[in-house]
């Protein structure tokens, strides 16, 4: 879990009398899930061995991987462990953004995103979360050009301060953000470029791109990691109906 997709899937299956356990990596994800899902929720990052123990402990017969498109470690672990234990693995992959913005520059990873931003003069507005921010910043010579939008969590702000950013450069707010809100932030910060991930419509990517397009801002889009998912669904209803008909 850890995404709105996961909670929607879990809620639907719970209503259909399925026994569901939602697992999140973070305490924040846990608190959000507990507030919206009436069933069992557990939290904590898991290695492959941790996941194996978890699946055995709860006698899991089917794993639905509805994690974020960029949470590649847990997805790879889940595929591997499910194959080892003979457990059904299903992936829900939210659709990618259908991009019509000619101002978008695609790149394969976070270091390349930083390198591309380094070459575009002006303020760089970064909306990629905290996990890979250090990798991107390492490629930008003048850190004063950077503005970062992150969740309003104390450890995240402390991390950014440790990387040399100050209060003027950090926007700590919880999304999702509308196109209008993105437009306002990009305009107020004087952004010349935007770095974001292809997190899908649910992740607010479309709203960012539309705002950047209206302002003529170059967008650097980080492509999703390439993972060979077995049993991948992009239609949530189809996935829910499949599981509902099985003896899981």
PDB file of C-alpha atoms in Angstrom:
ATOM      1  CA  UNK A   1       0.000   0.000   0.000  1.00  0.00           C
ATOM      2  CA  UNK A   2       0.959   3.581   0.707  1.00  0.00           C
ATOM      3  CA  UNK A   3      -1.084   5.033  -2.173  1.00  0.00           C
ATOM      4  CA  UNK A   4      -4.664   6.173  -2.695  1.00  0.00           C
ATOM      5  CA  UNK A   5      -4.978   3.330  -5.209  1.00  0.00           C
ATOM      6  CA  UNK A   6      -4.142   0.761  -2.536  1.00  0.00           C
ATOM      7  CA  UNK A   7      -6.750   2.114  -0.131  1.00  0.00           C
ATOM      8  CA  UNK A   8      -9.422   2.092  -2.803  1.00  0.00           C
ATOM      9  CA  UNK A   9      -8.654  -1.507  -3.771  1.00  0.00           C
ATOM     10  CA  UNK A  10      -8.438  -2.642  -0.142  1.00  0.00           C
ATOM     11  CA  UNK A  11     -11.710  -0.910   0.729  1.00  0.00           C
ATOM     12  CA  UNK A  12     -13.575  -2.513  -2.164  1.00  0.00           C
ATOM     13  CA  UNK A  13     -12.294  -6.000  -1.309  1.00  0.00           C
ATOM     14  CA  UNK A  14     -13.057  -5.497   2.382  1.00  0.00           C
ATOM     15  CA  UNK A  15     -16.660  -4.606   1.490  1.00  0.00           C
ATOM     16  CA  UNK A  16     -16.826  -7.816  -0.525  1.00  0.00           C
ATOM     17  CA  UNK A  17     -15.951  -9.782   2.639  1.00  0.00           C
ATOM     18  CA  UNK A  18     -12.345 -10.445   1.733  1.00  0.00           C
ATOM     19  CA  UNK A  19      -9.815 -10.650   4.557  1.00  0.00           C
ATOM     20  CA  UNK A  20      -7.362  -7.860   3.759  1.00  0.00           C
ATOM     21  CA  UNK A  21      -4.154  -6.648   5.389  1.00  0.00           C
ATOM     22  CA  UNK A  22      -2.754  -3.299   4.235  1.00  0.00           C
ATOM     23  CA  UNK A  23       0.990  -2.791   4.623  1.00  0.00           C
ATOM     24  CA  UNK A  24       2.676   0.625   4.413  1.00  0.00           C
ATOM     25  CA  UNK A  25       6.365   1.532   4.584  1.00  0.00           C
ATOM     26  CA  UNK A  26       5.975   4.694   6.678  1.00  0.00           C
ATOM     27  CA  UNK A  27       4.198   5.883   9.792  1.00  0.00           C
ATOM     28  CA  UNK A  28       2.582   8.615   7.720  1.00  0.00           C
ATOM     29  CA  UNK A  29       1.184   6.039   5.314  1.00  0.00           C
ATOM     30  CA  UNK A  30      -0.001   4.030   8.302  1.00  0.00           C
ATOM     31  CA  UNK A  31      -1.881   6.961   9.859  1.00  0.00           C
ATOM     32  CA  UNK A  32      -3.557   7.860   6.550  1.00  0.00           C
ATOM     33  CA  UNK A  33      -4.529   4.230   5.923  1.00  0.00           C
ATOM     34  CA  UNK A  34      -5.873   3.739   9.439  1.00  0.00           C
ATOM     35  CA  UNK A  35      -8.070   6.777   8.985  1.00  0.00           C
ATOM     36  CA  UNK A  36      -9.611   5.469   5.758  1.00  0.00           C
ATOM     37  CA  UNK A  37      -9.479   1.659   5.906  1.00  0.00           C
ATOM     38  CA  UNK A  38     -11.476  -0.226   8.576  1.00  0.00           C
ATOM     39  CA  UNK A  39      -9.427  -3.432   8.388  1.00  0.00           C
ATOM     40  CA  UNK A  40      -5.945  -4.380   9.599  1.00  0.00           C
ATOM     41  CA  UNK A  41      -3.081  -2.022   8.767  1.00  0.00           C
ATOM     42  CA  UNK A  42       0.607  -2.624   9.517  1.00  0.00           C
ATOM     43  CA  UNK A  43       3.623  -0.426   8.819  1.00  0.00           C
ATOM     44  CA  UNK A  44       7.378  -0.669   8.448  1.00  0.00           C
ATOM     45  CA  UNK A  45       9.882  -1.033   5.621  1.00  0.00           C
ATOM     46  CA  UNK A  46      10.532  -4.640   4.650  1.00  0.00           C
ATOM     47  CA  UNK A  47      13.484  -6.424   3.127  1.00  0.00           C
ATOM     48  CA  UNK A  48      12.823  -9.525   1.052  1.00  0.00           C
ATOM     49  CA  UNK A  49      13.281 -11.685   4.158  1.00  0.00           C
ATOM     50  CA  UNK A  50      10.958  -9.434   6.189  1.00  0.00           C
ATOM     51  CA  UNK A  51       8.319  -9.736   3.484  1.00  0.00           C
ATOM     52  CA  UNK A  52       8.660 -13.505   3.413  1.00  0.00           C
ATOM     53  CA  UNK A  53       8.121 -13.672   7.181  1.00  0.00           C
ATOM     54  CA  UNK A  54       5.168 -11.293   6.912  1.00  0.00           C
ATOM     55  CA  UNK A  55       3.442 -13.362   4.237  1.00  0.00           C
ATOM     56  CA  UNK A  56       3.921 -16.532   6.248  1.00  0.00           C
ATOM     57  CA  UNK A  57       2.778 -14.903   9.499  1.00  0.00           C
ATOM     58  CA  UNK A  58      -0.508 -13.685   8.036  1.00  0.00           C
ATOM     59  CA  UNK A  59      -0.958 -16.781   5.826  1.00  0.00           C
ATOM     60  CA  UNK A  60      -1.251 -14.583   2.737  1.00  0.00           C
ATOM     61  CA  UNK A  61      -2.505 -16.289  -0.411  1.00  0.00           C
ATOM     62  CA  UNK A  62      -2.474 -13.260  -2.744  1.00  0.00           C
ATOM     63  CA  UNK A  63      -0.352 -10.112  -2.835  1.00  0.00           C
ATOM     64  CA  UNK A  64      -1.706  -7.008  -4.556  1.00  0.00           C
ATOM     65  CA  UNK A  65       1.146  -4.614  -5.199  1.00  0.00           C
ATOM     66  CA  UNK A  66      -0.461  -1.167  -5.379  1.00  0.00           C
ATOM     67  CA  UNK A  67       2.658   0.677  -4.269  1.00  0.00           C
ATOM     68  CA  UNK A  68       3.858   3.894  -5.898  1.00  0.00           C
ATOM     69  CA  UNK A  69       5.274   3.523  -9.448  1.00  0.00           C
ATOM     70  CA  UNK A  70       8.688   4.571  -8.098  1.00  0.00           C
ATOM     71  CA  UNK A  71       8.719   2.225  -5.083  1.00  0.00           C
ATOM     72  CA  UNK A  72      10.775  -0.247  -7.089  1.00  0.00           C
ATOM     73  CA  UNK A  73      12.491  -2.055  -4.203  1.00  0.00           C
ATOM     74  CA  UNK A  74       9.306  -3.325  -2.584  1.00  0.00           C
ATOM     75  CA  UNK A  75       7.868  -4.300  -5.968  1.00  0.00           C
ATOM     76  CA  UNK A  76      10.969  -6.277  -6.932  1.00  0.00           C
ATOM     77  CA  UNK A  77      11.033  -7.946  -3.507  1.00  0.00           C
ATOM     78  CA  UNK A  78       7.337  -8.798  -3.754  1.00  0.00           C
ATOM     79  CA  UNK A  79       7.689 -10.396  -7.194  1.00  0.00           C
ATOM     80  CA  UNK A  80      10.683 -12.458  -6.063  1.00  0.00           C
ATOM     81  CA  UNK A  81       9.219 -13.584  -2.731  1.00  0.00           C
ATOM     82  CA  UNK A  82       5.829 -14.464  -4.218  1.00  0.00           C
ATOM     83  CA  UNK A  83       7.533 -16.622  -6.840  1.00  0.00           C
ATOM     84  CA  UNK A  84       9.591 -18.347  -4.138  1.00  0.00           C
ATOM     85  CA  UNK A  85       6.581 -19.040  -1.895  1.00  0.00           C
ATOM     86  CA  UNK A  86       4.137 -19.851  -4.689  1.00  0.00           C
ATOM     87  CA  UNK A  87       1.854 -16.943  -3.773  1.00  0.00           C
ATOM     88  CA  UNK A  88      -0.239 -15.141  -6.378  1.00  0.00           C
ATOM     89  CA  UNK A  89       1.197 -11.715  -7.225  1.00  0.00           C
ATOM     90  CA  UNK A  90      -0.939  -9.009  -8.852  1.00  0.00           C
ATOM     91  CA  UNK A  91       0.287  -5.551  -9.776  1.00  0.00           C
ATOM     92  CA  UNK A  92      -1.911  -2.477 -10.044  1.00  0.00           C
ATOM     93  CA  UNK A  93      -0.020   0.084 -12.113  1.00  0.00           C
ATOM     94  CA  UNK A  94      -1.710   3.459 -12.353  1.00  0.00           C
ATOM     95  CA  UNK A  95      -1.723   4.687 -15.971  1.00  0.00           C
ATOM     96  CA  UNK A  96       1.070   6.943 -17.128  1.00  0.00           C
ATOM     97  CA  UNK A  97       0.364  10.536 -18.009  1.00  0.00           C
ATOM     98  CA  UNK A  98      -0.780  11.072 -21.590  1.00  0.00           C
ATOM     99  CA  UNK A  99       1.525  13.955 -22.372  1.00  0.00           C
ATOM    100  CA  UNK A 100       0.742  16.548 -25.020  1.00  0.00           C
ATOM    101  CA  UNK A 101       3.113  19.181 -23.632  1.00  0.00           C
ATOM    102  CA  UNK A 102       5.980  19.734 -26.075  1.00  0.00           C
ATOM    103  CA  UNK A 103       7.949  21.417 -23.291  1.00  0.00           C
ATOM    104  CA  UNK A 104       8.536  18.115 -21.485  1.00  0.00           C
ATOM    105  CA  UNK A 105      12.047  16.651 -21.440  1.00  0.00           C
ATOM    106  CA  UNK A 106      12.050  12.963 -20.485  1.00  0.00           C
ATOM    107  CA  UNK A 107      14.945  11.371 -18.634  1.00  0.00           C
ATOM    108  CA  UNK A 108      15.732   7.898 -17.334  1.00  0.00           C
ATOM    109  CA  UNK A 109      16.679   8.691 -13.748  1.00  0.00           C
ATOM    110  CA  UNK A 110      17.325  11.189 -10.974  1.00  0.00           C
ATOM    111  CA  UNK A 111      21.001  12.003 -11.726  1.00  0.00           C
ATOM    112  CA  UNK A 112      20.104  12.843 -15.329  1.00  0.00           C
ATOM    113  CA  UNK A 113      17.272  15.088 -14.122  1.00  0.00           C
ATOM    114  CA  UNK A 114      19.740  17.109 -12.078  1.00  0.00           C
ATOM    115  CA  UNK A 115      22.159  17.328 -14.996  1.00  0.00           C
ATOM    116  CA  UNK A 116      19.420  18.610 -17.317  1.00  0.00           C
ATOM    117  CA  UNK A 117      18.220  21.190 -14.772  1.00  0.00           C
ATOM    118  CA  UNK A 118      21.784  22.421 -14.317  1.00  0.00           C
ATOM    119  CA  UNK A 119      21.805  23.488 -17.982  1.00  0.00           C
ATOM    120  CA  UNK A 120      18.549  25.494 -17.811  1.00  0.00           C
ATOM    121  CA  UNK A 121      19.103  28.999 -16.354  1.00  0.00           C
ATOM    122  CA  UNK A 122      16.866  30.211 -13.520  1.00  0.00           C
ATOM    123  CA  UNK A 123      14.938  28.785 -10.596  1.00  0.00           C
ATOM    124  CA  UNK A 124      14.480  24.986 -10.439  1.00  0.00           C
ATOM    125  CA  UNK A 125      11.215  23.792  -8.841  1.00  0.00           C
ATOM    126  CA  UNK A 126      11.556  20.190  -7.612  1.00  0.00           C
ATOM    127  CA  UNK A 127       8.597  17.941  -6.737  1.00  0.00           C
ATOM    128  CA  UNK A 128      10.032  14.423  -6.430  1.00  0.00           C
ATOM    129  CA  UNK A 129       9.693  13.739  -2.702  1.00  0.00           C
ATOM    130  CA  UNK A 130      12.598  13.278  -0.316  1.00  0.00           C
ATOM    131  CA  UNK A 131      14.070   9.902  -1.248  1.00  0.00           C
ATOM    132  CA  UNK A 132      16.141  10.980  -4.251  1.00  0.00           C
ATOM    133  CA  UNK A 133      16.515  14.690  -3.611  1.00  0.00           C
ATOM    134  CA  UNK A 134      20.192  14.403  -2.618  1.00  0.00           C
ATOM    135  CA  UNK A 135      20.977  12.657  -5.918  1.00  0.00           C
ATOM    136  CA  UNK A 136      19.401  15.495  -7.912  1.00  0.00           C
ATOM    137  CA  UNK A 137      20.971  18.271  -5.842  1.00  0.00           C
ATOM    138  CA  UNK A 138      24.418  16.718  -6.297  1.00  0.00           C
ATOM    139  CA  UNK A 139      24.210  17.630  -9.992  1.00  0.00           C
ATOM    140  CA  UNK A 140      23.212  21.284  -9.409  1.00  0.00           C
ATOM    141  CA  UNK A 141      26.163  23.593  -8.747  1.00  0.00           C
ATOM    142  CA  UNK A 142      24.239  26.604  -7.424  1.00  0.00           C
ATOM    143  CA  UNK A 143      21.885  25.330  -4.709  1.00  0.00           C
ATOM    144  CA  UNK A 144      20.397  28.823  -4.331  1.00  0.00           C
ATOM    145  CA  UNK A 145      18.504  28.203  -7.585  1.00  0.00           C
ATOM    146  CA  UNK A 146      16.524  25.352  -6.009  1.00  0.00           C
ATOM    147  CA  UNK A 147      12.988  25.350  -4.604  1.00  0.00           C
ATOM    148  CA  UNK A 148      11.680  22.045  -3.230  1.00  0.00           C
ATOM    149  CA  UNK A 149       8.102  21.048  -2.403  1.00  0.00           C
ATOM    150  CA  UNK A 150       7.787  18.216   0.122  1.00  0.00           C
ATOM    151  CA  UNK A 151       5.435  16.835   2.734  1.00  0.00           C
ATOM    152  CA  UNK A 152       5.361  18.905   5.954  1.00  0.00           C
ATOM    153  CA  UNK A 153       7.278  16.386   8.065  1.00  0.00           C
ATOM    154  CA  UNK A 154      10.005  17.452  10.489  1.00  0.00           C
ATOM    155  CA  UNK A 155      12.488  14.757   9.416  1.00  0.00           C
ATOM    156  CA  UNK A 156      12.101  15.748   5.768  1.00  0.00           C
ATOM    157  CA  UNK A 157      12.700  19.421   6.459  1.00  0.00           C
ATOM    158  CA  UNK A 158      15.728  18.516   8.609  1.00  0.00           C
ATOM    159  CA  UNK A 159      17.060  16.400   5.733  1.00  0.00           C
ATOM    160  CA  UNK A 160      16.756  19.307   3.290  1.00  0.00           C
ATOM    161  CA  UNK A 161      18.406  21.695   5.749  1.00  0.00           C
ATOM    162  CA  UNK A 162      21.231  19.187   6.090  1.00  0.00           C
ATOM    163  CA  UNK A 163      21.681  19.371   2.319  1.00  0.00           C
ATOM    164  CA  UNK A 164      22.157  23.127   2.514  1.00  0.00           C
ATOM    165  CA  UNK A 165      18.650  24.399   1.757  1.00  0.00           C
ATOM    166  CA  UNK A 166      17.008  27.086   3.890  1.00  0.00           C
ATOM    167  CA  UNK A 167      13.429  28.077   4.724  1.00  0.00           C
ATOM    168  CA  UNK A 168      13.147  30.296   1.619  1.00  0.00           C
ATOM    169  CA  UNK A 169      13.764  27.251  -0.562  1.00  0.00           C
ATOM    170  CA  UNK A 170      11.446  24.727   1.106  1.00  0.00           C
ATOM    171  CA  UNK A 171       7.680  24.532   0.530  1.00  0.00           C
ATOM    172  CA  UNK A 172       6.301  22.043   3.044  1.00  0.00           C
ATOM    173  CA  UNK A 173       2.694  21.253   2.105  1.00  0.00           C
ATOM    174  CA  UNK A 174       0.541  18.184   1.654  1.00  0.00           C
ATOM    175  CA  UNK A 175      -1.061  17.574  -1.752  1.00  0.00           C
ATOM    176  CA  UNK A 176      -2.680  16.717  -3.974  1.00  0.00           C
ATOM    177  CA  UNK A 177      -2.359  20.121  -5.622  1.00  0.00           C
ATOM    178  CA  UNK A 178      -4.710  21.489  -8.244  1.00  0.00           C
ATOM    179  CA  UNK A 179      -3.517  23.020 -11.486  1.00  0.00           C
ATOM    180  CA  UNK A 180      -4.351  26.437 -10.041  1.00  0.00           C
ATOM    181  CA  UNK A 181      -2.249  25.811  -6.921  1.00  0.00           C
ATOM    182  CA  UNK A 182       0.686  24.595  -8.998  1.00  0.00           C
ATOM    183  CA  UNK A 183       0.329  27.612 -11.253  1.00  0.00           C
ATOM    184  CA  UNK A 184       0.465  29.947  -8.264  1.00  0.00           C
ATOM    185  CA  UNK A 185       3.529  28.265  -6.717  1.00  0.00           C
ATOM    186  CA  UNK A 186       5.477  28.125  -9.958  1.00  0.00           C
ATOM    187  CA  UNK A 187       4.656  31.757 -10.677  1.00  0.00           C
ATOM    188  CA  UNK A 188       5.447  33.018  -7.168  1.00  0.00           C
ATOM    189  CA  UNK A 189       8.802  31.213  -7.042  1.00  0.00           C
ATOM    190  CA  UNK A 190       9.728  32.456 -10.506  1.00  0.00           C
ATOM    191  CA  UNK A 191      10.452  28.912 -11.642  1.00  0.00           C
ATOM    192  CA  UNK A 192      12.164  28.427 -14.994  1.00  0.00           C
ATOM    193  CA  UNK A 193      12.141  24.628 -14.837  1.00  0.00           C
ATOM    194  CA  UNK A 194      10.183  21.893 -13.073  1.00  0.00           C
ATOM    195  CA  UNK A 195      11.475  18.454 -12.081  1.00  0.00           C
ATOM    196  CA  UNK A 196       8.805  15.804 -11.464  1.00  0.00           C
ATOM    197  CA  UNK A 197       8.182  12.067 -11.702  1.00  0.00           C
ATOM    198  CA  UNK A 198       5.631  10.292 -13.868  1.00  0.00           C
ATOM    199  CA  UNK A 199       3.444   9.448 -10.882  1.00  0.00           C
ATOM    200  CA  UNK A 200       0.223   9.376 -12.917  1.00  0.00           C
ATOM    201  CA  UNK A 201      -2.871  11.524 -12.595  1.00  0.00           C
ATOM    202  CA  UNK A 202      -3.476  10.306  -9.025  1.00  0.00           C
ATOM    203  CA  UNK A 203      -0.023  11.561  -8.095  1.00  0.00           C
ATOM    204  CA  UNK A 204      -0.837  15.048  -9.370  1.00  0.00           C
ATOM    205  CA  UNK A 205       1.457  14.902 -12.407  1.00  0.00           C
ATOM    206  CA  UNK A 206      -1.100  16.186 -14.928  1.00  0.00           C
ATOM    207  CA  UNK A 207      -1.881  19.237 -12.808  1.00  0.00           C
ATOM    208  CA  UNK A 208       1.832  20.113 -12.597  1.00  0.00           C
ATOM    209  CA  UNK A 209       2.350  19.719 -16.329  1.00  0.00           C
ATOM    210  CA  UNK A 210      -0.650  21.831 -17.275  1.00  0.00           C
ATOM    211  CA  UNK A 211       0.499  24.613 -14.962  1.00  0.00           C
ATOM    212  CA  UNK A 212       4.035  24.503 -16.365  1.00  0.00           C
ATOM    213  CA  UNK A 213       2.691  24.556 -19.927  1.00  0.00           C
ATOM    214  CA  UNK A 214       0.652  27.697 -19.253  1.00  0.00           C
ATOM    215  CA  UNK A 215       3.728  29.466 -17.863  1.00  0.00           C
ATOM    216  CA  UNK A 216       6.082  28.249 -20.584  1.00  0.00           C
ATOM    217  CA  UNK A 217       8.231  26.398 -18.062  1.00  0.00           C
ATOM    218  CA  UNK A 218      10.468  23.523 -19.143  1.00  0.00           C
ATOM    219  CA  UNK A 219       9.479  20.273 -17.413  1.00  0.00           C
ATOM    220  CA  UNK A 220      11.989  17.517 -16.726  1.00  0.00           C
ATOM    221  CA  UNK A 221      10.015  14.291 -16.343  1.00  0.00           C
ATOM    222  CA  UNK A 222      11.645  11.262 -14.745  1.00  0.00           C
ATOM    223  CA  UNK A 223      10.421   8.048 -16.343  1.00  0.00           C
ATOM    224  CA  UNK A 224       9.237   5.154 -14.207  1.00  0.00           C
ATOM    225  CA  UNK A 225      11.703   2.382 -13.394  1.00  0.00           C
ATOM    226  CA  UNK A 226      11.449  -0.557 -15.765  1.00  0.00           C
ATOM    227  CA  UNK A 227      10.159  -3.576 -13.858  1.00  0.00           C
ATOM    228  CA  UNK A 228       8.895  -6.770 -15.470  1.00  0.00           C
ATOM    229  CA  UNK A 229       5.662  -7.079 -13.474  1.00  0.00           C
ATOM    230  CA  UNK A 230       3.715 -10.335 -13.833  1.00  0.00           C
ATOM    231  CA  UNK A 231      -0.094 -10.058 -13.860  1.00  0.00           C
ATOM    232  CA  UNK A 232      -0.218  -6.277 -14.344  1.00  0.00           C
ATOM    233  CA  UNK A 233      -3.545  -4.416 -14.267  1.00  0.00           C
ATOM    234  CA  UNK A 234      -4.235  -0.772 -15.118  1.00  0.00           C
ATOM    235  CA  UNK A 235      -7.989  -1.093 -14.745  1.00  0.00           C
ATOM    236  CA  UNK A 236      -8.795  -1.121 -11.040  1.00  0.00           C
ATOM    237  CA  UNK A 237     -12.302  -2.543 -11.484  1.00  0.00           C
ATOM    238  CA  UNK A 238     -10.920  -5.441 -13.504  1.00  0.00           C
ATOM    239  CA  UNK A 239      -8.415  -6.261 -10.769  1.00  0.00           C
ATOM    240  CA  UNK A 240     -11.028  -6.065  -8.005  1.00  0.00           C
ATOM    241  CA  UNK A 241     -13.448  -8.260  -9.920  1.00  0.00           C
ATOM    242  CA  UNK A 242     -10.738 -10.846 -10.577  1.00  0.00           C
ATOM    243  CA  UNK A 243      -9.794 -11.108  -6.903  1.00  0.00           C
ATOM    244  CA  UNK A 244     -13.448 -11.098  -5.809  1.00  0.00           C
ATOM    245  CA  UNK A 245     -14.095 -14.239  -7.838  1.00  0.00           C
ATOM    246  CA  UNK A 246     -11.118 -16.121  -6.426  1.00  0.00           C
ATOM    247  CA  UNK A 247     -10.871 -18.097  -3.204  1.00  0.00           C
ATOM    248  CA  UNK A 248      -8.324 -15.798  -1.592  1.00  0.00           C
TER     249      UNK A 248
END
